[in-house]
mmCIF file of C-alpha atoms in Angstrom:
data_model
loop_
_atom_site.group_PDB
_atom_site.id
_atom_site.type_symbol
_atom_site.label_atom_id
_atom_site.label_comp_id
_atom_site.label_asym_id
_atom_site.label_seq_id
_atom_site.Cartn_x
_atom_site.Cartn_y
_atom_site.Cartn_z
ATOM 1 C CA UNK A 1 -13.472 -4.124 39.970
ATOM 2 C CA UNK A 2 -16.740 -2.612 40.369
ATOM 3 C CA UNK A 3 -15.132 1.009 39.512
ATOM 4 C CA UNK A 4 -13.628 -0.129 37.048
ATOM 5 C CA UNK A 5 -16.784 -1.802 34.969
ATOM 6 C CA UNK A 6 -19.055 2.037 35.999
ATOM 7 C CA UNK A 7 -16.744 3.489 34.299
ATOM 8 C CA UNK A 8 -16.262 1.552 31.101
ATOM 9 C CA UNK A 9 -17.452 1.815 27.622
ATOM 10 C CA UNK A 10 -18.092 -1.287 25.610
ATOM 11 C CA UNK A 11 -16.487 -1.165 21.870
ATOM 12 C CA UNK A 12 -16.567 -3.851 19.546
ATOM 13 C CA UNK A 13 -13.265 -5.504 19.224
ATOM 14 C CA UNK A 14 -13.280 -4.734 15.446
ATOM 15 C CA UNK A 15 -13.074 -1.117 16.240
ATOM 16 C CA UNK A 16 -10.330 -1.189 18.438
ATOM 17 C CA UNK A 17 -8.231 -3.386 16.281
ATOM 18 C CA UNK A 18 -9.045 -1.365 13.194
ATOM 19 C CA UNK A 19 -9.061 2.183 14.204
ATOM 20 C CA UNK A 20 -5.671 1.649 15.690
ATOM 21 C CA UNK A 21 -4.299 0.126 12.197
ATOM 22 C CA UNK A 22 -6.218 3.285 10.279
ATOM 23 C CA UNK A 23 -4.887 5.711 12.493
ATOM 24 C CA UNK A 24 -1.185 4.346 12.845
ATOM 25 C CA UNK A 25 -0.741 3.575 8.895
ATOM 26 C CA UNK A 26 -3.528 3.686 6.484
ATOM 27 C CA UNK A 27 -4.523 7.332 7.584
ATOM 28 C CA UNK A 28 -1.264 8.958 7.507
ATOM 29 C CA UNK A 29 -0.183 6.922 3.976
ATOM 30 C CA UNK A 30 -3.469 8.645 2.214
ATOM 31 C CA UNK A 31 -2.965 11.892 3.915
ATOM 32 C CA UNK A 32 0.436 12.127 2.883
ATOM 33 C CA UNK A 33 -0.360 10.563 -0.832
ATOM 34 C CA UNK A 34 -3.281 12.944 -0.991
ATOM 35 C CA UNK A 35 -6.287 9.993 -1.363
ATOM 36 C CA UNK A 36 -9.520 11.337 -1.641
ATOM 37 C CA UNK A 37 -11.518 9.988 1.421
ATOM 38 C CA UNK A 38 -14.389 8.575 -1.755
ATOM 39 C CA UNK A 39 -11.418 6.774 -3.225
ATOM 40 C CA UNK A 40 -10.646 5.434 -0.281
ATOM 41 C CA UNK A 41 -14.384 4.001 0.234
ATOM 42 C CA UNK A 42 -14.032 2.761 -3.148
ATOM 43 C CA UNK A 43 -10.855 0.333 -1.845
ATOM 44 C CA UNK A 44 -13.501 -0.570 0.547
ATOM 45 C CA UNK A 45 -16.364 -1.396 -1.471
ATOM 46 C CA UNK A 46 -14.020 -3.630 -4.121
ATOM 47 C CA UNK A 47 -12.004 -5.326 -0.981
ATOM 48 C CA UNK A 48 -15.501 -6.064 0.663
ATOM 49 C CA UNK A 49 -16.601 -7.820 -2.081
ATOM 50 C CA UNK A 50 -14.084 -9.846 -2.730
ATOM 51 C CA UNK A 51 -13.637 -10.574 0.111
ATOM 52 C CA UNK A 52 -17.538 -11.849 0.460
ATOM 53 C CA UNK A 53 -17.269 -13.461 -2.979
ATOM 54 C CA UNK A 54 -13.756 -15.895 -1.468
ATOM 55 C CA UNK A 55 -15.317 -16.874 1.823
ATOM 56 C CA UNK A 56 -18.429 -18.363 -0.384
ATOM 57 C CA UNK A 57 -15.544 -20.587 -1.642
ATOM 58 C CA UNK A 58 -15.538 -23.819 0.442
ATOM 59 C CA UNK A 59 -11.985 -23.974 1.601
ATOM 60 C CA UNK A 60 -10.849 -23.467 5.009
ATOM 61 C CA UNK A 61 -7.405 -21.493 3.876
ATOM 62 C CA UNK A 62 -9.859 -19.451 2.037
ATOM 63 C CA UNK A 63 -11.543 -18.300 4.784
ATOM 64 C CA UNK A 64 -8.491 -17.768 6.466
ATOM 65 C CA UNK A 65 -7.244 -15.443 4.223
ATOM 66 C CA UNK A 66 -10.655 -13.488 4.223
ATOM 67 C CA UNK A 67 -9.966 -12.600 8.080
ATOM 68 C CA UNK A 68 -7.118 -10.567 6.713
ATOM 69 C CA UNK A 69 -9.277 -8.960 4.047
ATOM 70 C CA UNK A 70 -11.880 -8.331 6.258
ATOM 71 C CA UNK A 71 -9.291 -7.246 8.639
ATOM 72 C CA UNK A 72 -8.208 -4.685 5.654
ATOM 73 C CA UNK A 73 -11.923 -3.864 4.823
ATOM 74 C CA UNK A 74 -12.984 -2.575 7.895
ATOM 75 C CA UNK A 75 -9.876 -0.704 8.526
ATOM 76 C CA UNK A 76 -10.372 1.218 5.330
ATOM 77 C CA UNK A 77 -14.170 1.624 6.485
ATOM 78 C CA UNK A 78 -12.193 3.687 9.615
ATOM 79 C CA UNK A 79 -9.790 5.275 7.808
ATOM 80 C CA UNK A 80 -11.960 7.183 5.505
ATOM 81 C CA UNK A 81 -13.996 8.754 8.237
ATOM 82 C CA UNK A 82 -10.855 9.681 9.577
ATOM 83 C CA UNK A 83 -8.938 11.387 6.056
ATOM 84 C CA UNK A 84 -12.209 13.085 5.738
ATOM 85 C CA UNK A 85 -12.257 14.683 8.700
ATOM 86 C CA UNK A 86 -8.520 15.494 8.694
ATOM 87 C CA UNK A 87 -8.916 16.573 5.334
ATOM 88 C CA UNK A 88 -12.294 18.423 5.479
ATOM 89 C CA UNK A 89 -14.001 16.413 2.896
ATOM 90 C CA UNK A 90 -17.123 15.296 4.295
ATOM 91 C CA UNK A 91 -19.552 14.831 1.638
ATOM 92 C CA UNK A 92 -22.978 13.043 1.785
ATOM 93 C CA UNK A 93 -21.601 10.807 -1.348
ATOM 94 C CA UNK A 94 -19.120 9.336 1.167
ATOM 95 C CA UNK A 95 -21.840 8.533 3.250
ATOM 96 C CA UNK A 96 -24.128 6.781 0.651
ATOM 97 C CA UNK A 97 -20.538 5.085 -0.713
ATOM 98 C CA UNK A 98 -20.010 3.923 2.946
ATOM 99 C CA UNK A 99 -23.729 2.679 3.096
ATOM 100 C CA UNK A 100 -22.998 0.723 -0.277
ATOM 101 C CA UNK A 101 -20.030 -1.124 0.988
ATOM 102 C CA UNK A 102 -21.856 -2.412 3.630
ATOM 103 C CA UNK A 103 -24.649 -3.119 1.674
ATOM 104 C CA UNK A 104 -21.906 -6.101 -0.594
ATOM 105 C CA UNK A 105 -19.830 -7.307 2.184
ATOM 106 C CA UNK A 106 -22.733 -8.188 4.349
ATOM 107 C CA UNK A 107 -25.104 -10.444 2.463
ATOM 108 C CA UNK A 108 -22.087 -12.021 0.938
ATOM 109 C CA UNK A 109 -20.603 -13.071 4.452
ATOM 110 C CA UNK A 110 -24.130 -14.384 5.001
ATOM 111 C CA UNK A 111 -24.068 -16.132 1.973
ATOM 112 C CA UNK A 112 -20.480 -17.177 2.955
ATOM 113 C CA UNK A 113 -21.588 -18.922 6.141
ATOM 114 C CA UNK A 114 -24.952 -21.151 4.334
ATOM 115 C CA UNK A 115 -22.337 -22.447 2.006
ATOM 116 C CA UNK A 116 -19.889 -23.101 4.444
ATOM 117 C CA UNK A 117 -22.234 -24.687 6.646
ATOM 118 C CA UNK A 118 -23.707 -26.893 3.719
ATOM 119 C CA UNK A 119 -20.107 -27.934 2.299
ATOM 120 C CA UNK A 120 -18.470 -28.823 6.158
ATOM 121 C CA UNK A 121 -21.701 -29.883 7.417
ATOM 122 C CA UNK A 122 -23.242 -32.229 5.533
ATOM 123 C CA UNK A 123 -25.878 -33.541 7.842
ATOM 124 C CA UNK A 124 -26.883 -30.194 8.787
ATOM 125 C CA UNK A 125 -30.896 -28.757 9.539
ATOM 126 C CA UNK A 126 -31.318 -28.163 5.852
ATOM 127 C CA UNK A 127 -34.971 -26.501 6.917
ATOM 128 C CA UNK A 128 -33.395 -24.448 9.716
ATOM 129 C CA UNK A 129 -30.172 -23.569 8.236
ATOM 130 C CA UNK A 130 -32.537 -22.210 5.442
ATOM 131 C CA UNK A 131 -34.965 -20.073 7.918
ATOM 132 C CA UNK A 132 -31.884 -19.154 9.841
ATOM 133 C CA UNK A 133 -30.128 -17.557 6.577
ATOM 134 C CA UNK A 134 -33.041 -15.775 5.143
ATOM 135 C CA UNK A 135 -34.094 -14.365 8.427
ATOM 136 C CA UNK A 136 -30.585 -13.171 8.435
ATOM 137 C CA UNK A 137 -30.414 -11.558 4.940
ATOM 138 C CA UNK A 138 -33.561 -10.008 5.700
ATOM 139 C CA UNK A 139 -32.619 -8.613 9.332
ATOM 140 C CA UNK A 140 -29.333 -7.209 8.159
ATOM 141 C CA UNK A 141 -31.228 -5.054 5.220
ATOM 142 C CA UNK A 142 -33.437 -3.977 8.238
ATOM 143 C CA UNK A 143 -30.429 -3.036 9.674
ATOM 144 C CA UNK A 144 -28.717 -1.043 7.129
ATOM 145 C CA UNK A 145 -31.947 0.957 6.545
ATOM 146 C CA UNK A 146 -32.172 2.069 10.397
ATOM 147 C CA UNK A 147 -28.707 3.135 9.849
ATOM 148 C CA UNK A 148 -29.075 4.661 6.640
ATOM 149 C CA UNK A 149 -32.735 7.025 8.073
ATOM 150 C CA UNK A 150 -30.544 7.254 11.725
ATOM 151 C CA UNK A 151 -27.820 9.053 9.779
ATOM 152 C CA UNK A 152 -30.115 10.959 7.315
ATOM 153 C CA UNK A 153 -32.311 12.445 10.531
ATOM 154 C CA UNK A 154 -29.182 12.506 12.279
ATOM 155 C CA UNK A 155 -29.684 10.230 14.889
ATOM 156 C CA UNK A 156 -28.266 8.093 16.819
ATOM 157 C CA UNK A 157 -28.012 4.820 15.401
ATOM 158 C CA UNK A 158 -28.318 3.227 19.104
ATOM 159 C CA UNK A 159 -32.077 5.320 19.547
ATOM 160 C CA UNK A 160 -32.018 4.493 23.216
ATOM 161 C CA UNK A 161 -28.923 4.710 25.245
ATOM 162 C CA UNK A 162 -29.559 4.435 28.841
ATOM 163 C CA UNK A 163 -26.941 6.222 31.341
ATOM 164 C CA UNK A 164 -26.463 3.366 33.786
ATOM 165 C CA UNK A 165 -23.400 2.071 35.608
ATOM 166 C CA UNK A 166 -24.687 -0.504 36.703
ATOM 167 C CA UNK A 167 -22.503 -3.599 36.205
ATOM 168 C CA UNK A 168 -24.409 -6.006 34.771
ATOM 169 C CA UNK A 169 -25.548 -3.898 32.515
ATOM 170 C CA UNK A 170 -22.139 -3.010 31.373
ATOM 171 C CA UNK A 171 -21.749 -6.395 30.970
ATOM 172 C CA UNK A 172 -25.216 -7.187 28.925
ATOM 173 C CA UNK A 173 -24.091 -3.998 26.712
ATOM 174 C CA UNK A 174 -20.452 -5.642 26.170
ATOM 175 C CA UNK A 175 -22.071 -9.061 24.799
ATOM 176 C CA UNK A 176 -24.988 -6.847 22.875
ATOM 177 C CA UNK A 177 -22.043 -4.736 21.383
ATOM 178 C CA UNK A 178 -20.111 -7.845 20.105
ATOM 179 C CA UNK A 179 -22.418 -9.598 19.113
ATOM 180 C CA UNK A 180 -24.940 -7.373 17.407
ATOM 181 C CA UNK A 181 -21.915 -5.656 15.360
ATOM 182 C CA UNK A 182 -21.747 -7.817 12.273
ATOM 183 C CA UNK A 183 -18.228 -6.110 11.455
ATOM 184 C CA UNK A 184 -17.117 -7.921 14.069
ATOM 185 C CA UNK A 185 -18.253 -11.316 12.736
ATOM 186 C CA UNK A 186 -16.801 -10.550 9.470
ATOM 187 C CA UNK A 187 -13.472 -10.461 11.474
ATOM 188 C CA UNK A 188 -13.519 -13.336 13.806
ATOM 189 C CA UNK A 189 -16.001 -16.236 12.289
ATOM 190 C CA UNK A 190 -13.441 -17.467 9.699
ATOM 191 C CA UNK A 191 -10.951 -18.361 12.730
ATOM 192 C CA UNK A 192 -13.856 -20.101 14.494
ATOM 193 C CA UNK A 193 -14.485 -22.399 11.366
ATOM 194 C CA UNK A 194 -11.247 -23.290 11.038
ATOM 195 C CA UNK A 195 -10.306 -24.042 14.835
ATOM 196 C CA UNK A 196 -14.097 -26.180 14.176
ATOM 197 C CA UNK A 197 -13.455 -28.030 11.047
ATOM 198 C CA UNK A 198 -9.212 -28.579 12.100
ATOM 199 C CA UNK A 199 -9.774 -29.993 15.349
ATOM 200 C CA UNK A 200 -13.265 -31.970 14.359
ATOM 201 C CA UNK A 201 -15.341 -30.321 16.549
ATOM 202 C CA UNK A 202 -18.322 -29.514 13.995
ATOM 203 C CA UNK A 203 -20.027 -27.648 16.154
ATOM 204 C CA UNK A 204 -19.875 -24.448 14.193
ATOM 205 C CA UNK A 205 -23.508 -25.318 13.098
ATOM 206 C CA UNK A 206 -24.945 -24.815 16.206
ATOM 207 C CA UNK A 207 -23.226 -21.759 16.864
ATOM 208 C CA UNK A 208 -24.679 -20.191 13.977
ATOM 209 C CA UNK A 209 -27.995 -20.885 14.717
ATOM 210 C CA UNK A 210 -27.149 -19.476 18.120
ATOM 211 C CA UNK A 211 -26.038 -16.210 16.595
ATOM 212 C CA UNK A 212 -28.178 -15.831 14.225
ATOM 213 C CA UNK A 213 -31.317 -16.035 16.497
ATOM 214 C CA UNK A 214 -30.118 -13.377 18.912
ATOM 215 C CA UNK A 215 -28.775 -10.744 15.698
ATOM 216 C CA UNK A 216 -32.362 -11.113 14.649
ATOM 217 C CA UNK A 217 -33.846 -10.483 17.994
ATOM 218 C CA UNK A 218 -31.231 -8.043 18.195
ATOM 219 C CA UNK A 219 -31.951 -6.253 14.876
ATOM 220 C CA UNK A 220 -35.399 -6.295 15.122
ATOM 221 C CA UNK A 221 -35.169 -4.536 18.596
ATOM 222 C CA UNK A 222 -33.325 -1.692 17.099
ATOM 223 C CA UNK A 223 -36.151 -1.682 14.081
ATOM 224 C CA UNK A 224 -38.741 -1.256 16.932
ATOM 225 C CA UNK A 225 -37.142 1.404 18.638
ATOM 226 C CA UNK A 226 -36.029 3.509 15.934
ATOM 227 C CA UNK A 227 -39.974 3.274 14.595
ATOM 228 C CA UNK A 228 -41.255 4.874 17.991
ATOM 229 C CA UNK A 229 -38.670 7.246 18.467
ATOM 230 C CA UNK A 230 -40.344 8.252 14.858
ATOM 231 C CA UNK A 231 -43.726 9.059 16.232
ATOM 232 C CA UNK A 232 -43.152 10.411 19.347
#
């Protein structure tokens, strides 16, 4: 058991759900159809934003169906990496197109989860679901713009990886790479509302606030260590 945790490499579930559905269909359909890898980014960008725009709606099937469009959004985020390599059509437009899809599907799904938590929760922390929300908005720009200087310096986005097998460090880096990956939130957080709200559990609320204090702390590490790697 030991062996086996040295030896692996924590993924975010996201990316093993979605690269497999790029790779398998969407990759080879816009190959063979002869997609251009910014048209594909373009998919993205409108199915990301509708998709952000439905979960602010305050129905459960709603959200449901925005797993599935997520689902489809990030697996179009995959497969245009993947048609532009294949193809050779790297550009740094597809880049900044990338960055811009990002950019609407994020602060939507934010602005998704306030609503949500206002309409199915109505004696909610008005004052903490508030700070909690902001905070949010505000870390996720921060961490867009690491990405967006990482991949213009052509870093890293991850400034500091340490080589350690250690387990419980392969464990800590599972958890960080879960939950620090707000993809992967996009994917799974309508499913928890739902299994919340249909079985009257309500505690959804809680979780948020949860979640949302470590992605800060989380963010804002990243923020710090990007800024010294600058000035060294």
């Amino acid at each position: 058991m030991i062996d086996l945790l040295r030896r692996f490499r924590p993924a975010p579930l996201c990316d093993v759900i979605c690269v497999w559905i790029a790779k398998k269909y969407l990759t080879p359909f816009f190959i063979n159809n002869k997609v251009k890898p910014n048209t594909i980014t373009l998919f993205m960008i409108i199915t990301g934003g509708l998709s952000g725009i439905l979960f602010i709606y305050p129905s459960v099937w709603t959200k449901i169906l925005c797993s599935f469009l997520y689902l489809l959004w990030y697996s179009l985020d995959c497969s245009d990496g993947q048609v532009a390599r294949a193809t050779s059509n790297c550009s740094p437009e597809g880049k900044q197109l990338d960055y811009i899809a990002h950019i609407v599907a994020h602060p939507l799904f934010i602005i998704g989860l306030f609503v949500t938590i206002l309409s199915f929760y109505p004696y909610c922390n008005l004052f903490y679901l508030i700070t909690i929300s902001l905070l949010l908005l505000s870390s996720e720009m921060c961490n867009r713009l690491v990405i967006a200087l990482a991949s213009y310096n052509e870093k890293k986005q991850s400034v500091v990886e340490i080589a350690d097998n250690h387990p419980i460090r392969k464990i800590y880096n599972f958890i960080n790479c879960q939950i620090g990956f707000m993809p992967n939130l996009l994917l799974f957080f309508p499913g928890i509302i739902f299994y919340d709200i249909y079985f009257d559990l309500y505690y959804f609320e809680y979780f948020f606030y949860i979640w949302g204090l470590y992605y800060i702390i989380y963010v804002s590490k990243e923020l710090f260590f990007y800024t010294l790697s600058i000035y060294k």
